[in-house]
Amino acid sequence: MTRATTPRQRVCHPFLTRRTTLSKAVAAVVMASASAAPALAQDLMRLEEIIVTATKRSQSVQDVPLAITAFSGEFSKAVNLNDVKDLVSFTPGVTGNSQDSFIDAISVRGIRTQDFGIGGDPSAAFFKNELYEGRNGAAVTSLYDMERSEILRGPQGFLFGRNSIGGAFSVHTKKADIDGGYSGYMDLDVAERNHVATEGAINLPVNDNFAMRLAGYYSTEDGFVENQFDGEDLIEHDKWALRWSTSFEVGALTASTTVEYETREQSGSVYRAIDRGATWDTLVEAFGTGITPLGGEEDVDVDLARGDNDDADILSLGVRIDYEMNWATLTSNTGYKDHDFYYNEDYDGTPLNINNYRQDQEGTYFQQELRLTSNTESPFSWYAGVAYYDEDVDTEFANAGAEDSMCQYYYGSSCADYIGGFTPTASGMLIEPGSISGDYKGWGAYVDLTYSIAEQLDLSLGVRYSDDEKDFTINVPTPTSELGPFWAYQFSTDGDISDTKSWDDVQTRLLARYTPTDSTMFFASYTEGFKSGGFGSFALNDAAGNKVGGGQVAVSQADGFTPNPFDPETVDSYEIGYKGKGSMLGNVTNITLTAFYYEYDDLQVVVSDSVGSASVENAAEVESLGVEGTIRTFLGDNFDLYIAASWLDSEANDLQAICGLEDVNGCEGSSLYWAPEFSGAMVLNGVFPAANGAIIGSLEMFFESERGGGFEDLNETKIDAYQEVALRVGYEAEANWSVGLYVENLTDEFTWDGMNNNGGLIPAHFFGPKRPRTFGITFGYEWD
């Protein structure tokens, strides 16, 4: 059985550190619950903590009773993180990095966004300086001049709102420091394929109450994937960013502001059709062997008839004000974001012009949060707040393919031979356009109450109310091609078709924390997660609520046609964990261990079949359990070791609507195929004293077990297990300069970012070939 598919359906903890600047390159590895630089034998070592704000108050990550991974800003520089999605590689239980601006592949404990349109919301939410980063095209920004990054696993809607049902990425940039003097830094990274990346910042104190900070970033690299179609190299990028921040302090009042602008030009996702399996055999029967991509299974051969773009301009503004009172702190957090996004890809992954996908988007986002946090020393503590957001987003979609490709596949001949008197368009293309305008508003109120019933035990109760409203308008003009609304939408509209819906929910979180010693903590929690409903971006319903298809032309709202609505997702999550600091081989060792179980209901998935275009429906139920753990320890005086690993076991049911097997019950009990059963990371750091400085180095390794295959568990679309290794070595001088050499992907391992089974006209494919072995050199200088 074949089925039609719509394009893009892809489916401190305390740490030891040295007082001198020698530690900065190796103290960067603040991962999971701990990060440390191995101290030299002759240096005084001290205990220092990484402070995070994930729980609305400043706490050591060791004291936070959540599954949270923390990375220092130095770590981001030391391992050449490109953008916020690169944090995935070092975080247990999080997978799905891809080399584009889409976040629909990010999986947190197996929970992933299933809808790539703009009528729903991401399952993994991204925040910068506590401001929501948005959706595909706007959420992915570069990491530079960072203070820290926090990645929280499990439903985080209670803490963060905005439907962060899978987890939350919360990054924090460095603030202007009134007491920091004229300090700053400059870094340069030069590597193969004309790779050049540079960043820097300077702190500018103005007076005793006010300071500014200027930071900048630039990165460019030529493509590393040769397109066999025309010999051009793909997956290149060119981007730059600027940030201006200020800090103001007077009495009990502190205020900070941020203005940031980033622009990028890079490749869209790169696909490789999988030339085996039943769907492929049908395509070869229709098109002949000329459809087969040239080169080997690791090469790409795509026509890119509509271009190759992943371009964006993003402006972000933020203002945070804190006012300290005797009994509480009042916080106001205001943010505004404006983005323009232009995207092109060749979705079919073949040298034929079958489908090219375009998305041209612009949007604004405003949010306001007010929060009160208790600051007394009583056994009872609390925080409460209200938040509001308003998002406007407008998107032009277009799916394009050669008219004769459509006719050849569906009719077995050219359009002229099959349709008498057929007149092709001037370009010979069937272009199916569609536009969406969304106006989304929502507000929430929350309160968290914590009571220490004993010196070693405290209990917390949190409640959040969320209310979301979406005003959604879709307009699908009839294509100029005589083929009509033939494939992507399978309908057209006579003007706008609109609807407004709202969803509200109350989420509860129960949390217990037990600390039998100063260095040991156990915790357990129950958390309800919620992601609001929305509208499918590529479907309509008729007056009876049935999906529209069959090439209907110029349907109208007056005849009862409406946008395609879907209901919210919910999850019940149970978690137990341990965080502790002990001794191993006579050295400090930090250990974290978390086990979880969740029940996920009404999973929002894209449903494509022969009846109509791709709708979004609540079509799956999931149960998952897993274990995540990290170990951080010192190996003598010169080395420290970090290991993180996770195991996930998931089972999905009620998949009949999206199962591509002849027996639609054959997918029942499938795993969440995009999330590997095992994944993890290891980092070994070393530092050795040398003349007027130190030699530093690190060995990094990441691994994932086999994944892919789809809910249908197809062997041809599975991605083999892989591991990636990076090696870095350098010298850091006491005079505050450094130089280093590195090789990333040391063994030149190859893999793909992901896969889609697809069906019908679109073959199964892999996307995102991995960046090859890369040699580079770094330079750095800091001043106080």
Tab-separated table of N, CA and C in Angstrom, residues 662-727:
chain	number	residue	atom	x	y	z
A	662	GLU	N	0.247	-2.511	4.888
A	662	GLU	CA	-1.025	-2.976	4.346
A	662	GLU	C	-1.991	-3.319	5.468
A	663	ASP	N	-1.466	-3.931	6.512
A	663	ASP	CA	-2.235	-4.162	7.727
A	663	ASP	C	-1.983	-2.983	8.657
A	664	VAL	N	-2.961	-2.087	8.771
A	664	VAL	CA	-2.743	-0.855	9.524
A	664	VAL	C	-2.598	-1.115	11.021
A	665	ASN	N	-2.874	-2.327	11.455
A	665	ASN	CA	-2.622	-2.676	12.853
A	665	ASN	C	-1.192	-3.169	13.066
A	666	GLY	N	-0.442	-3.252	11.986
A	666	GLY	CA	0.913	-3.798	12.085
A	666	GLY	C	1.910	-2.878	12.750
A	667	CYS	N	1.531	-1.616	12.966
A	667	CYS	CA	2.447	-0.674	13.623
A	667	CYS	C	2.239	-0.609	15.135
A	668	GLU	N	1.185	-1.256	15.641
A	668	GLU	CA	0.876	-1.167	17.065
A	668	GLU	C	2.047	-1.687	17.903
A	669	GLY	N	2.347	-0.988	18.967
A	669	GLY	CA	3.447	-1.384	19.840
A	669	GLY	C	4.805	-0.926	19.372
A	670	SER	N	4.850	-0.104	18.297
A	670	SER	CA	6.140	0.373	17.788
A	670	SER	C	6.789	1.328	18.788
A	671	SER	N	8.109	1.398	18.701
A	671	SER	CA	8.833	2.376	19.514
A	671	SER	C	8.791	3.732	18.830
A	672	LEU	N	9.157	4.776	19.590
A	672	LEU	CA	9.348	6.095	18.992
A	672	LEU	C	10.665	6.047	18.228
A	673	TYR	N	10.571	5.698	16.968
A	673	TYR	CA	11.715	5.253	16.175
A	673	TYR	C	12.810	6.305	16.025
A	674	TRP	N	12.468	7.582	16.160
A	674	TRP	CA	13.465	8.645	15.989
A	674	TRP	C	14.408	8.763	17.183
A	675	ALA	N	14.037	8.197	18.325
A	675	ALA	CA	14.844	8.289	19.539
A	675	ALA	C	15.588	6.966	19.741
A	676	PRO	N	16.916	6.958	19.760
A	676	PRO	CA	17.657	5.710	19.943
A	676	PRO	C	17.417	5.128	21.329
A	677	GLU	N	17.540	3.817	21.427
A	677	GLU	CA	17.383	3.176	22.730
A	677	GLU	C	18.492	3.598	23.682
A	678	PHE	N	19.719	3.705	23.165
A	678	PHE	CA	20.857	4.115	23.982
A	678	PHE	C	21.522	5.331	23.344
A	679	SER	N	21.944	6.269	24.172
A	679	SER	CA	22.737	7.400	23.696
A	679	SER	C	23.592	7.892	24.852
A	680	GLY	N	24.638	8.632	24.523
A	680	GLY	CA	25.493	9.127	25.594
A	680	GLY	C	26.676	9.924	25.088
A	681	ALA	N	27.474	10.380	26.032
A	681	ALA	CA	28.649	11.189	25.723
A	681	ALA	C	29.728	10.927	26.765
A	682	MET	N	30.964	11.148	26.363
A	682	MET	CA	32.101	11.048	27.271
A	682	MET	C	33.079	12.164	26.953
A	683	VAL	N	33.626	12.798	27.994
A	683	VAL	CA	34.636	13.829	27.811
A	683	VAL	C	35.756	13.574	28.822
A	684	LEU	N	36.974	13.465	28.317
A	684	LEU	CA	38.161	13.334	29.164
A	684	LEU	C	39.006	14.587	28.984
A	685	ASN	N	39.191	15.340	30.069
A	685	ASN	CA	39.991	16.559	30.036
A	685	ASN	C	41.340	16.321	30.689
A	686	GLY	N	42.349	17.013	30.207
A	686	GLY	CA	43.673	16.931	30.813
A	686	GLY	C	44.348	18.285	30.829
A	687	VAL	N	45.169	18.536	31.865
A	687	VAL	CA	45.951	19.761	31.939
A	687	VAL	C	47.284	19.447	32.594
A	688	PHE	N	48.374	19.958	32.004
A	688	PHE	CA	49.718	19.688	32.491
A	688	PHE	C	50.492	21.013	32.535
A	689	PRO	N	51.191	21.274	33.640
A	689	PRO	CA	51.950	22.526	33.741
A	689	PRO	C	53.065	22.585	32.711
A	690	ALA	N	53.251	23.761	32.158
A	690	ALA	CA	54.338	24.001	31.199
A	690	ALA	C	54.884	25.388	31.495
A	691	ALA	N	55.923	25.770	30.797
A	691	ALA	CA	56.569	27.055	31.060
A	691	ALA	C	55.567	28.192	30.972
A	692	ASN	N	55.369	28.877	32.110
A	692	ASN	CA	54.499	30.051	32.166
A	692	ASN	C	53.082	29.763	31.661
A	693	GLY	N	52.638	28.537	31.864
A	693	GLY	CA	51.294	28.210	31.420
A	693	GLY	C	50.995	26.746	31.609
A	694	ALA	N	50.137	26.219	30.749
A	694	ALA	CA	49.743	24.822	30.852
A	694	ALA	C	49.353	24.307	29.478
A	695	ILE	N	49.617	23.021	29.276
A	695	ILE	CA	49.131	22.307	28.099
A	695	ILE	C	47.785	21.693	28.470
A	696	ILE	N	46.793	21.957	27.671
A	696	ILE	CA	45.455	21.476	27.952
A	696	ILE	C	44.974	20.617	26.792
A	697	GLY	N	44.032	19.738	27.053
A	697	GLY	CA	43.502	18.890	25.999
A	697	GLY	C	42.212	18.231	26.417
A	698	SER	N	41.485	17.720	25.440
A	698	SER	CA	40.260	16.984	25.729
A	698	SER	C	40.005	15.960	24.637
A	699	LEU	N	39.390	14.862	25.038
A	699	LEU	CA	38.928	13.818	24.126
A	699	LEU	C	37.428	13.677	24.342
A	700	GLU	N	36.648	13.866	23.291
A	700	GLU	CA	35.193	13.827	23.387
A	700	GLU	C	34.645	12.699	22.523
A	701	MET	N	33.614	12.013	23.016
A	701	MET	CA	32.978	10.963	22.233
A	701	MET	C	31.477	11.005	22.482
A	702	PHE	N	30.696	10.811	21.423
A	702	PHE	CA	29.246	10.753	21.504
A	702	PHE	C	28.788	9.501	20.777
A	703	PHE	N	27.719	8.884	21.237
A	703	PHE	CA	27.250	7.670	20.577
A	703	PHE	C	25.732	7.594	20.625
A	704	GLU	N	25.172	6.915	19.647
A	704	GLU	CA	23.751	6.596	19.605
A	704	GLU	C	23.597	5.199	19.038
A	705	SER	N	22.650	4.448	19.559
A	705	SER	CA	22.347	3.137	19.012
A	705	SER	C	21.482	3.290	17.762
A	706	GLU	N	21.154	2.186	17.139
A	706	GLU	CA	20.359	2.192	15.912
A	706	GLU	C	19.023	2.896	16.132
A	707	ARG	N	18.568	3.593	15.114
A	707	ARG	CA	17.277	4.272	15.172
A	707	ARG	C	16.687	4.295	13.773
A	708	GLY	N	15.469	4.833	13.666
A	708	GLY	CA	14.830	4.942	12.362
A	708	GLY	C	13.934	3.750	12.067
A	709	GLY	N	13.612	3.583	10.792
A	709	GLY	CA	12.723	2.513	10.364
A	709	GLY	C	11.268	2.905	10.320
A	710	GLY	N	10.916	4.022	10.989
A	710	GLY	CA	9.527	4.446	11.034
A	710	GLY	C	8.687	3.536	11.900
A	711	PHE	N	7.435	3.925	12.073
A	711	PHE	CA	6.526	3.051	12.806
A	711	PHE	C	6.343	1.720	12.085
A	712	GLU	N	6.652	1.705	10.775
A	712	GLU	CA	6.544	0.467	10.004
A	712	GLU	C	7.738	-0.451	10.204
A	713	ASP	N	8.805	0.050	10.852
A	713	ASP	CA	10.014	-0.728	11.154
A	713	ASP	C	10.659	-1.280	9.878
A	714	LEU	N	10.844	-0.425	8.894
A	714	LEU	CA	11.448	-0.827	7.630
A	714	LEU	C	12.970	-0.890	7.768
A	715	ASN	N	13.550	-1.969	7.345
A	715	ASN	CA	15.007	-2.133	7.454
A	715	ASN	C	15.745	-1.112	6.605
A	716	GLU	N	15.196	-0.767	5.427
A	716	GLU	CA	15.924	0.111	4.509
A	716	GLU	C	16.029	1.539	5.021
A	717	THR	N	15.202	1.918	5.992
A	717	THR	CA	15.262	3.293	6.486
A	717	THR	C	15.854	3.378	7.894
A	718	LYS	N	16.506	2.350	8.343
A	718	LYS	CA	17.137	2.398	9.652
A	718	LYS	C	18.526	3.033	9.545
A	719	ILE	N	18.882	3.783	10.566
A	719	ILE	CA	20.188	4.437	10.638
A	719	ILE	C	21.028	3.662	11.638
A	720	ASP	N	22.173	3.198	11.186
A	720	ASP	CA	23.032	2.367	12.036
A	720	ASP	C	23.521	3.131	13.254
A	721	ALA	N	23.873	2.373	14.277
A	721	ALA	CA	24.519	2.970	15.445
A	721	ALA	C	25.805	3.674	15.008
A	722	TYR	N	26.140	4.743	15.698
A	722	TYR	CA	27.363	5.449	15.339
A	722	TYR	C	27.967	6.084	16.571
A	723	GLN	N	29.243	6.408	16.449
A	723	GLN	CA	29.937	7.163	17.479
A	723	GLN	C	30.822	8.199	16.794
A	724	GLU	N	30.979	9.332	17.457
A	724	GLU	CA	31.782	10.423	16.911
A	724	GLU	C	32.794	10.848	17.955
A	725	VAL	N	34.012	11.132	17.503
A	725	VAL	CA	35.116	11.446	18.406
A	725	VAL	C	35.734	12.781	17.994
A	726	ALA	N	36.085	13.593	18.979
A	726	ALA	CA	36.804	14.843	18.732
A	726	ALA	C	38.002	14.897	19.668
A	727	LEU	N	39.090	15.469	19.188
A	727	LEU	CA	40.325	15.589	19.970
A	727	LEU	C	40.802	17.031	19.905
